[in-house]
mmCIF file of C-alpha atoms in Angstrom:
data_model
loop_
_atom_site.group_PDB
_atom_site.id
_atom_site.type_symbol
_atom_site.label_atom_id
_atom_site.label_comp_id
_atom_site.label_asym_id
_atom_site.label_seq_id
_atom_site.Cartn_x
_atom_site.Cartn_y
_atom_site.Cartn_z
ATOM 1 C CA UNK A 1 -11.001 -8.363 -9.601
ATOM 2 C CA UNK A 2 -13.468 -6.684 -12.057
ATOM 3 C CA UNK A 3 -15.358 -9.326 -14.344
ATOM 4 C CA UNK A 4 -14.102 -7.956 -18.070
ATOM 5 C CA UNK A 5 -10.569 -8.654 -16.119
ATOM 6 C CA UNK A 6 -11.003 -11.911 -15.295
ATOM 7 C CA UNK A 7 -12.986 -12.679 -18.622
ATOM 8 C CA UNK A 8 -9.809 -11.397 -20.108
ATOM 9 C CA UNK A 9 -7.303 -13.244 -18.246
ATOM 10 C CA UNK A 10 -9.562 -16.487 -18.620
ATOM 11 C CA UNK A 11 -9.534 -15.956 -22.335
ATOM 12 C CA UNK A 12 -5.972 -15.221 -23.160
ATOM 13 C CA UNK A 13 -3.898 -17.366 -19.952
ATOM 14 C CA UNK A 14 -1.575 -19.185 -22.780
ATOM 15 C CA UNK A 15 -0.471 -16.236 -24.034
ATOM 16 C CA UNK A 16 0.029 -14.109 -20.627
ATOM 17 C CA UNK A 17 2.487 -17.315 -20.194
ATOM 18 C CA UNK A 18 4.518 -16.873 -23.411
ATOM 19 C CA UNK A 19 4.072 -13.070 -23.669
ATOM 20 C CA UNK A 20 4.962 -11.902 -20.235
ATOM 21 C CA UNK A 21 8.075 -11.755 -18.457
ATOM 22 C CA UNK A 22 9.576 -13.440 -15.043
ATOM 23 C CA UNK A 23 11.108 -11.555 -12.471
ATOM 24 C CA UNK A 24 14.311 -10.456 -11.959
ATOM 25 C CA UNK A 25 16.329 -12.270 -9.284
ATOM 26 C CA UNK A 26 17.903 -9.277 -7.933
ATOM 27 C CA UNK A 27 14.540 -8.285 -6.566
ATOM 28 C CA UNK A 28 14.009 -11.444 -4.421
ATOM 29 C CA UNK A 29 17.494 -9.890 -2.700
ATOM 30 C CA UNK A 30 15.120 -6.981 -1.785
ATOM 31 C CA UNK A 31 12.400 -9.039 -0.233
ATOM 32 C CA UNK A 32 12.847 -10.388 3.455
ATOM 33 C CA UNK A 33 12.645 -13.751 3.165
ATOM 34 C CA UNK A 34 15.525 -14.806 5.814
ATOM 35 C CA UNK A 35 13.846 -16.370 8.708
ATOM 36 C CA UNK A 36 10.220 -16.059 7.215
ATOM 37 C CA UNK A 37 8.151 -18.874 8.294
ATOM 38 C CA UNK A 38 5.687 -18.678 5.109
ATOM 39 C CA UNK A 39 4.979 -16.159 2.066
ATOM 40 C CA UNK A 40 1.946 -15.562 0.399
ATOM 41 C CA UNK A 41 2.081 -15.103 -3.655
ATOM 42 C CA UNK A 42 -1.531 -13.618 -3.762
ATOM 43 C CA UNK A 43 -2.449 -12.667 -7.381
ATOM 44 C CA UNK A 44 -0.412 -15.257 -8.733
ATOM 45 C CA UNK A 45 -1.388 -15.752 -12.098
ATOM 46 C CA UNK A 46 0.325 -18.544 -14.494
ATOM 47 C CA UNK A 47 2.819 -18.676 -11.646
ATOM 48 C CA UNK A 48 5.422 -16.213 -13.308
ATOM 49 C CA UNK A 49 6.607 -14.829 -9.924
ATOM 50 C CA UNK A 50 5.740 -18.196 -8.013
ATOM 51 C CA UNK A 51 7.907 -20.110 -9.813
ATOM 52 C CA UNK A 52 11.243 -17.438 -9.133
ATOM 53 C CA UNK A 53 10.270 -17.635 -5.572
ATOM 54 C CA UNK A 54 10.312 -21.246 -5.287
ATOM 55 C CA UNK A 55 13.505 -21.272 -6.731
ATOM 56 C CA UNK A 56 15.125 -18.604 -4.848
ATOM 57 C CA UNK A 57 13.578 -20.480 -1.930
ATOM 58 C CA UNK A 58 14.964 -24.120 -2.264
ATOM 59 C CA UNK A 59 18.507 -22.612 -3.440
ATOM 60 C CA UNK A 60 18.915 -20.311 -0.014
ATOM 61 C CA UNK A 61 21.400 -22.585 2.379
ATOM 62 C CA UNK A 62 21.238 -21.882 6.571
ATOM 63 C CA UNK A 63 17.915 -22.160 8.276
ATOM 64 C CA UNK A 64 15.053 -23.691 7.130
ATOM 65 C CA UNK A 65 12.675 -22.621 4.078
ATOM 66 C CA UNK A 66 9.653 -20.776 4.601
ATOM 67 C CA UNK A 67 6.095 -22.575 3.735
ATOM 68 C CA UNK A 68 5.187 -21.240 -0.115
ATOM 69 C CA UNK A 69 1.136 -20.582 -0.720
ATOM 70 C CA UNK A 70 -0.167 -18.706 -4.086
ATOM 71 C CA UNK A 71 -3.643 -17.487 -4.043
ATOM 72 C CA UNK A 72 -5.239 -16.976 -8.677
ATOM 73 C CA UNK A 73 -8.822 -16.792 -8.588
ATOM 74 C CA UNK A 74 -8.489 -17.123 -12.515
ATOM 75 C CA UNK A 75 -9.610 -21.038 -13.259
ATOM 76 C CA UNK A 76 -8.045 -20.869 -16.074
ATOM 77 C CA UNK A 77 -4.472 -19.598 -15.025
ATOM 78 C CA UNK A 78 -4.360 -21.328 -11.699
ATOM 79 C CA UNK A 79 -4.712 -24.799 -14.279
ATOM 80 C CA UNK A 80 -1.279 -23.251 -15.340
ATOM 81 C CA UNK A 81 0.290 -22.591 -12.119
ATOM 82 C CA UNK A 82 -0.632 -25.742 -10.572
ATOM 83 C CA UNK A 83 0.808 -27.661 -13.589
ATOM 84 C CA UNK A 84 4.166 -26.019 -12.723
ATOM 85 C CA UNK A 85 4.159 -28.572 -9.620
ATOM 86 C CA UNK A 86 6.007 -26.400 -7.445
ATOM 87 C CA UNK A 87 6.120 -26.997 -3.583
ATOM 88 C CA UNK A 88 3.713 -24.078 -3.261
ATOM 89 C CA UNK A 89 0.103 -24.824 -1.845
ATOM 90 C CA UNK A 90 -2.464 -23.313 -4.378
ATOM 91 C CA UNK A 91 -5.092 -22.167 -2.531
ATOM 92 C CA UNK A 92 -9.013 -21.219 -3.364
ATOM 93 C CA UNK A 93 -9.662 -17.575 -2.867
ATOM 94 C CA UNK A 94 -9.351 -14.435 -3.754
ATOM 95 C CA UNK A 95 -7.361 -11.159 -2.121
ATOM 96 C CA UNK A 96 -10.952 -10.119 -0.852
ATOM 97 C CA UNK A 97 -10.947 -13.402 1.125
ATOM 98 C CA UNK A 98 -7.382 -15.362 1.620
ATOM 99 C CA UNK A 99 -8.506 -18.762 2.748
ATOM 100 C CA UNK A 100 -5.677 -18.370 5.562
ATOM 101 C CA UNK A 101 -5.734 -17.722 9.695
ATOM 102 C CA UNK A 102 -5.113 -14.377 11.277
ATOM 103 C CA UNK A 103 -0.959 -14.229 11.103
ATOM 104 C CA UNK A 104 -0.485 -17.140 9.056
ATOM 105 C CA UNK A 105 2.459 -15.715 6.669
ATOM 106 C CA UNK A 106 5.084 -13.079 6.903
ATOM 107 C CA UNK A 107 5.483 -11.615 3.501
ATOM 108 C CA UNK A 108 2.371 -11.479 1.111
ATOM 109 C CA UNK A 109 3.880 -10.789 -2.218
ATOM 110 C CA UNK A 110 1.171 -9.068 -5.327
ATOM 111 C CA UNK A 111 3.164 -9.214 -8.283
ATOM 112 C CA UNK A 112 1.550 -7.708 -11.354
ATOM 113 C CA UNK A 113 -1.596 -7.902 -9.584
ATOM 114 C CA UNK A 114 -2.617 -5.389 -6.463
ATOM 115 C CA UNK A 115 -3.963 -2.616 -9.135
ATOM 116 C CA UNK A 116 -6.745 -5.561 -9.712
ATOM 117 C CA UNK A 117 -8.076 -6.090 -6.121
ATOM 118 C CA UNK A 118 -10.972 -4.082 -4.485
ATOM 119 C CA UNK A 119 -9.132 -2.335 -1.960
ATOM 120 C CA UNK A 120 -10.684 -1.798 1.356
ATOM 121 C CA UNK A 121 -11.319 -5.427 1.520
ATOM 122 C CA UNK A 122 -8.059 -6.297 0.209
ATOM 123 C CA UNK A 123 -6.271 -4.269 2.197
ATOM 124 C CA UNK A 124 -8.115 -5.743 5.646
ATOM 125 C CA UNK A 125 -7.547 -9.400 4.547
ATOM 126 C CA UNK A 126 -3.662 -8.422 3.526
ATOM 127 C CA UNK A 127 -3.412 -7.349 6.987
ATOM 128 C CA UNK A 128 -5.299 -9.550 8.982
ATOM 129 C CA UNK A 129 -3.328 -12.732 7.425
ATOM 130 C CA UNK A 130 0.068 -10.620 8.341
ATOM 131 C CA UNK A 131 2.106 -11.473 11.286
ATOM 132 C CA UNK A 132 3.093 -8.474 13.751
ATOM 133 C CA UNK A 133 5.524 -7.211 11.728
ATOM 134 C CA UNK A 134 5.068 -9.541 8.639
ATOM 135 C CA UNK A 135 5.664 -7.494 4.989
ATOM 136 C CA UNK A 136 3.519 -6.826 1.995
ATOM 137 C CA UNK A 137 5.299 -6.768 -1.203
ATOM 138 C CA UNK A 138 4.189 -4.676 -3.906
ATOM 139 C CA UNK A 139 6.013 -5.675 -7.457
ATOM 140 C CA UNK A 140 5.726 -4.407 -11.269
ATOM 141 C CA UNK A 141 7.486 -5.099 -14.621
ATOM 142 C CA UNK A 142 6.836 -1.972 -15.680
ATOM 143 C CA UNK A 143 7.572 -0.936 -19.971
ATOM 144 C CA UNK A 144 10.234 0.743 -20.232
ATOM 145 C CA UNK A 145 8.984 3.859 -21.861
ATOM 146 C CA UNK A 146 12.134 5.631 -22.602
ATOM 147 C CA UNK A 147 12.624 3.322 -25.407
ATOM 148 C CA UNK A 148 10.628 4.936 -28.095
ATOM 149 C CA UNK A 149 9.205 1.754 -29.845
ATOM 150 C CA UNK A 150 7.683 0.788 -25.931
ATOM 151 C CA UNK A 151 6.435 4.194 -25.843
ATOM 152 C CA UNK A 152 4.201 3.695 -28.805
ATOM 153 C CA UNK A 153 3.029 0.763 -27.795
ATOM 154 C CA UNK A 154 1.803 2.261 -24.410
ATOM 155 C CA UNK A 155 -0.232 4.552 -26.485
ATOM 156 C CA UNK A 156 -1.345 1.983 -27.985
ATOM 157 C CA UNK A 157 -2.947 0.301 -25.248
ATOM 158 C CA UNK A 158 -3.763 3.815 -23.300
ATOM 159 C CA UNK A 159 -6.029 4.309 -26.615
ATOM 160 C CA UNK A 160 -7.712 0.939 -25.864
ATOM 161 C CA UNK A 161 -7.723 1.060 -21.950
ATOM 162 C CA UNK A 162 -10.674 3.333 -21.053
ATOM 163 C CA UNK A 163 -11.525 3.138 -17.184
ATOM 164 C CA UNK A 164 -9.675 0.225 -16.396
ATOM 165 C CA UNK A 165 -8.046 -0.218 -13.245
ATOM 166 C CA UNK A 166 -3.905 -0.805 -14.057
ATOM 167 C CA UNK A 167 -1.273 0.799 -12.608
ATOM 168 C CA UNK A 168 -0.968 3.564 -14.643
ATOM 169 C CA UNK A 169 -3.901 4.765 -12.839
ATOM 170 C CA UNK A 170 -2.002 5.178 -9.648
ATOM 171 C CA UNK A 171 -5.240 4.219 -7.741
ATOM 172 C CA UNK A 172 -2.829 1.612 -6.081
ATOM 173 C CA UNK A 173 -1.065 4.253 -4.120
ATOM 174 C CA UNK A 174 -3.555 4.879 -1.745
ATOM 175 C CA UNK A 175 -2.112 1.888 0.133
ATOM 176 C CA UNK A 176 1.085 4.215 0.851
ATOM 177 C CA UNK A 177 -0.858 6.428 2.947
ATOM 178 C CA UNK A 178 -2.299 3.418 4.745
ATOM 179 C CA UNK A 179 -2.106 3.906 8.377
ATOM 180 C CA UNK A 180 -2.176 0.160 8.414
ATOM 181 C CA UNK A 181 1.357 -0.189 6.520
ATOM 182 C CA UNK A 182 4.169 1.852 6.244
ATOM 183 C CA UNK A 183 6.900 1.794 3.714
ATOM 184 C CA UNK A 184 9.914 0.583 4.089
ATOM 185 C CA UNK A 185 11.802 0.098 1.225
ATOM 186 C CA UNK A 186 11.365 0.974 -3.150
ATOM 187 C CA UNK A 187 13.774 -0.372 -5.597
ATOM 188 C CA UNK A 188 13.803 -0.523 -9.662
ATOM 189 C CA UNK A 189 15.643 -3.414 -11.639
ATOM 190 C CA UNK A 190 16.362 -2.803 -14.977
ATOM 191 C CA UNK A 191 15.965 -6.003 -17.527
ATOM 192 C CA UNK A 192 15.032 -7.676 -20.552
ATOM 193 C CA UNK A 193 12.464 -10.193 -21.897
ATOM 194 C CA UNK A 194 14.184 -12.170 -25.326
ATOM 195 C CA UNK A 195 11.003 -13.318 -27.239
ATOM 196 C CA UNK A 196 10.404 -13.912 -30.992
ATOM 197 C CA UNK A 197 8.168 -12.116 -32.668
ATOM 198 C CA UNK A 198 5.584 -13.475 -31.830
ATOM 199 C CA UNK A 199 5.708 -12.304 -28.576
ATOM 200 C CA UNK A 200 4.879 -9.381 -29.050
ATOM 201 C CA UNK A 201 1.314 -9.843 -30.058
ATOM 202 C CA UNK A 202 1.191 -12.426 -26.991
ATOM 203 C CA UNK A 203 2.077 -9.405 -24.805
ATOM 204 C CA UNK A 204 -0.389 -7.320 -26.397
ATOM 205 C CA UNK A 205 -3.426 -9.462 -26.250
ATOM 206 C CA UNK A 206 -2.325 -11.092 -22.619
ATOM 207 C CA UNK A 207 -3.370 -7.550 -21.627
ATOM 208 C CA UNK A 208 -6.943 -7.837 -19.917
ATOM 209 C CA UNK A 209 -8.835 -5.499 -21.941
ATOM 210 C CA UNK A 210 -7.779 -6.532 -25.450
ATOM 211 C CA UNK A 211 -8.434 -9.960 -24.168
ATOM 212 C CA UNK A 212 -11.347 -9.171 -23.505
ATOM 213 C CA UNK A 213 -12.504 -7.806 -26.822
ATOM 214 C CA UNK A 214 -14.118 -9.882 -29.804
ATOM 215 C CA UNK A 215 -11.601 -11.570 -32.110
ATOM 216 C CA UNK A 216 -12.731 -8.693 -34.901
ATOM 217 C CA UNK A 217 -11.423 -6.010 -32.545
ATOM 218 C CA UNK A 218 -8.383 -8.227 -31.423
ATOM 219 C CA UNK A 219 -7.652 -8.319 -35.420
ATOM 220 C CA UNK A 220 -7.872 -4.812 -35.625
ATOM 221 C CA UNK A 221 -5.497 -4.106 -32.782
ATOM 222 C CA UNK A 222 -3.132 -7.423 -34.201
ATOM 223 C CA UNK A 223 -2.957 -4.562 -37.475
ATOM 224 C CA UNK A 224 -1.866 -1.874 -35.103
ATOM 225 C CA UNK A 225 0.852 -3.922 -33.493
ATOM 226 C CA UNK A 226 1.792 -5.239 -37.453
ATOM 227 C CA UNK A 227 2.245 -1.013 -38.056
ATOM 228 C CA UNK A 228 3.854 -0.116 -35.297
ATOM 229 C CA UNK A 229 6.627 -2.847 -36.121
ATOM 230 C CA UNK A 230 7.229 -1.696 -39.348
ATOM 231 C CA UNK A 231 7.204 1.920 -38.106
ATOM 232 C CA UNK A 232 10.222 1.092 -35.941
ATOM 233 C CA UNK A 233 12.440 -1.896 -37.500
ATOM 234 C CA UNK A 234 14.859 -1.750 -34.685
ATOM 235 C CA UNK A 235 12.793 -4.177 -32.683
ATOM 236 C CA UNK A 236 13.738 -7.015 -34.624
ATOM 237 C CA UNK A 237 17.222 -6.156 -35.358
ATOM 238 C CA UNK A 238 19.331 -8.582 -33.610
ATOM 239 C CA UNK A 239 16.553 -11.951 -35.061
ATOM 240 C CA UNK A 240 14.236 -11.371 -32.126
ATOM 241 C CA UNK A 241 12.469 -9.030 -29.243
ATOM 242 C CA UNK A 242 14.756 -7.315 -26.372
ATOM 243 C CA UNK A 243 11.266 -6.396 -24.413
ATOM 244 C CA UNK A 244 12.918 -3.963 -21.693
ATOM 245 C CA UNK A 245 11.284 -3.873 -18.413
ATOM 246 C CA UNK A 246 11.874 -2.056 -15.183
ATOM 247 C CA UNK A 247 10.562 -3.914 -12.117
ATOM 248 C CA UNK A 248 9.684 -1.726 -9.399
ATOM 249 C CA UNK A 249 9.575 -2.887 -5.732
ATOM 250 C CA UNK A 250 7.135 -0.830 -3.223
ATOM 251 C CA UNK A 251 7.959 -3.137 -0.164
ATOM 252 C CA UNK A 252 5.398 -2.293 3.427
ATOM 253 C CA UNK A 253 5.592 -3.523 6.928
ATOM 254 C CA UNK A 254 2.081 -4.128 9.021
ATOM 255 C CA UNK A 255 1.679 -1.387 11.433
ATOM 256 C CA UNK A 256 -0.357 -3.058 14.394
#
């Protein structure tokens, strides 16, 4: 992870919590968790995806559960994932080096968070800590840009983003021609995120390179957010946000 990223994150963990949405449980129906003996949430964040997995985990009935480890290099928002207190073993590292044997797990989820690793070296630890056969998850809540209020907002934060790595930038997808994977599976879930107001500007700033900024920038981006609201009343309707999302499942099996 690039250091204005995790400067970012650091900064502005409370309000990636509050401002950013959970996963659907449809998609954990997509993910092959039946007779895995462990899963890897690498990337994990404030534990938004961890703590659907856990859940999904300890409400499955016939055979037993697999072994739950999240990797968040973040200080800041592993302090928020670990206060969760889920039966998930947090562990030190980073996706460069997962503190994990050779074949430990058998699905390494990245939710939100593959864009962000250096990929060569992400890519051989992914694999090395794969069993024969073991998957690699690839998940996104993705704006849902056909909505034209989310639309302006993504220009919003294109005209902030300059060269930083997200997934917009599609650099990610040089994992799909990866003779070390090979896809296997893509679905798209459609949802929604209810939030207040408030939210809104949580969602905005949780993003790395606004968090990153000085508080005079973030106040001058708070104004564009303040405009942009006004400019389309229909987000706050019905009292409060209806934030829609599309996650998008790009779901890999280990090849070796």
């Amino acid at each position: 992870m690039i250091a204005t990223a995790a400067k970012g994150f650091a900064n502005r963990a409370a309000e990636y919590e509050t401002g950013r949405p959970e996963y659907p449980e449809a998609l954990l129906g997509d993910l092959p968790l039946a007779g895995a003996r462990a899963v890897l949430d690498l990337g994990a964040g404030t534990g938004k995806f961890t703590r659907v997995l856990a859940a999904h985990v300890a409400a499955r009935t016939g055979g037993p559960a697999p072994r739950l480890y999240a990797v968040e290099p973040v200080r800041e928002m592993a302090a928020r994932l670990a206060a969760l207190d889920l039966p998930v073993g947090l562990l030190d590292g980073t996706a460069e080096a997962i503190p994990l044997a050779d074949g430990a797990v058998d699905l390494v989820c990245c939710a939100q968070s593959f864009h962000w690793f250096d990929y060569e070296p992400a890519a051989a630890e992914i694999h090395r800590v794969l069993a024969p056969g073991g998957h690699l998850a690839l998940i996104w809540n993705l704006r849902d840009e056909r909505v034209p209020w989310v639309a302006a907002l993504t220009q919003l934060f294109d005209h902030h983003a300059g060269g930083t790595r997200r997934y917009a930038t599609g650099a990610w997808r040089q994992v799909l021609g990866d003779p070390r994977f090979r896809l296997v599976r893509q679905s798209r879930h459609e949802f929604h995120h209810r939030m207040p107001r408030s939210g809104v500007y949580d969602r905005v700033l949780s993003t790395s390179f606004i968090a990153a900024m000085a508080p005079a920038e973030q106040a001058a981006v708070r104004a564009q957010v303040d405009r942009l609201m006004a400019d389309h009343p229909e987000i706050l309707a019905s009292g409060s946000v209806e934030f829609p999302y599309v996650c998008e499942l790009h779901l890999l099996q280990r090849v070796g």
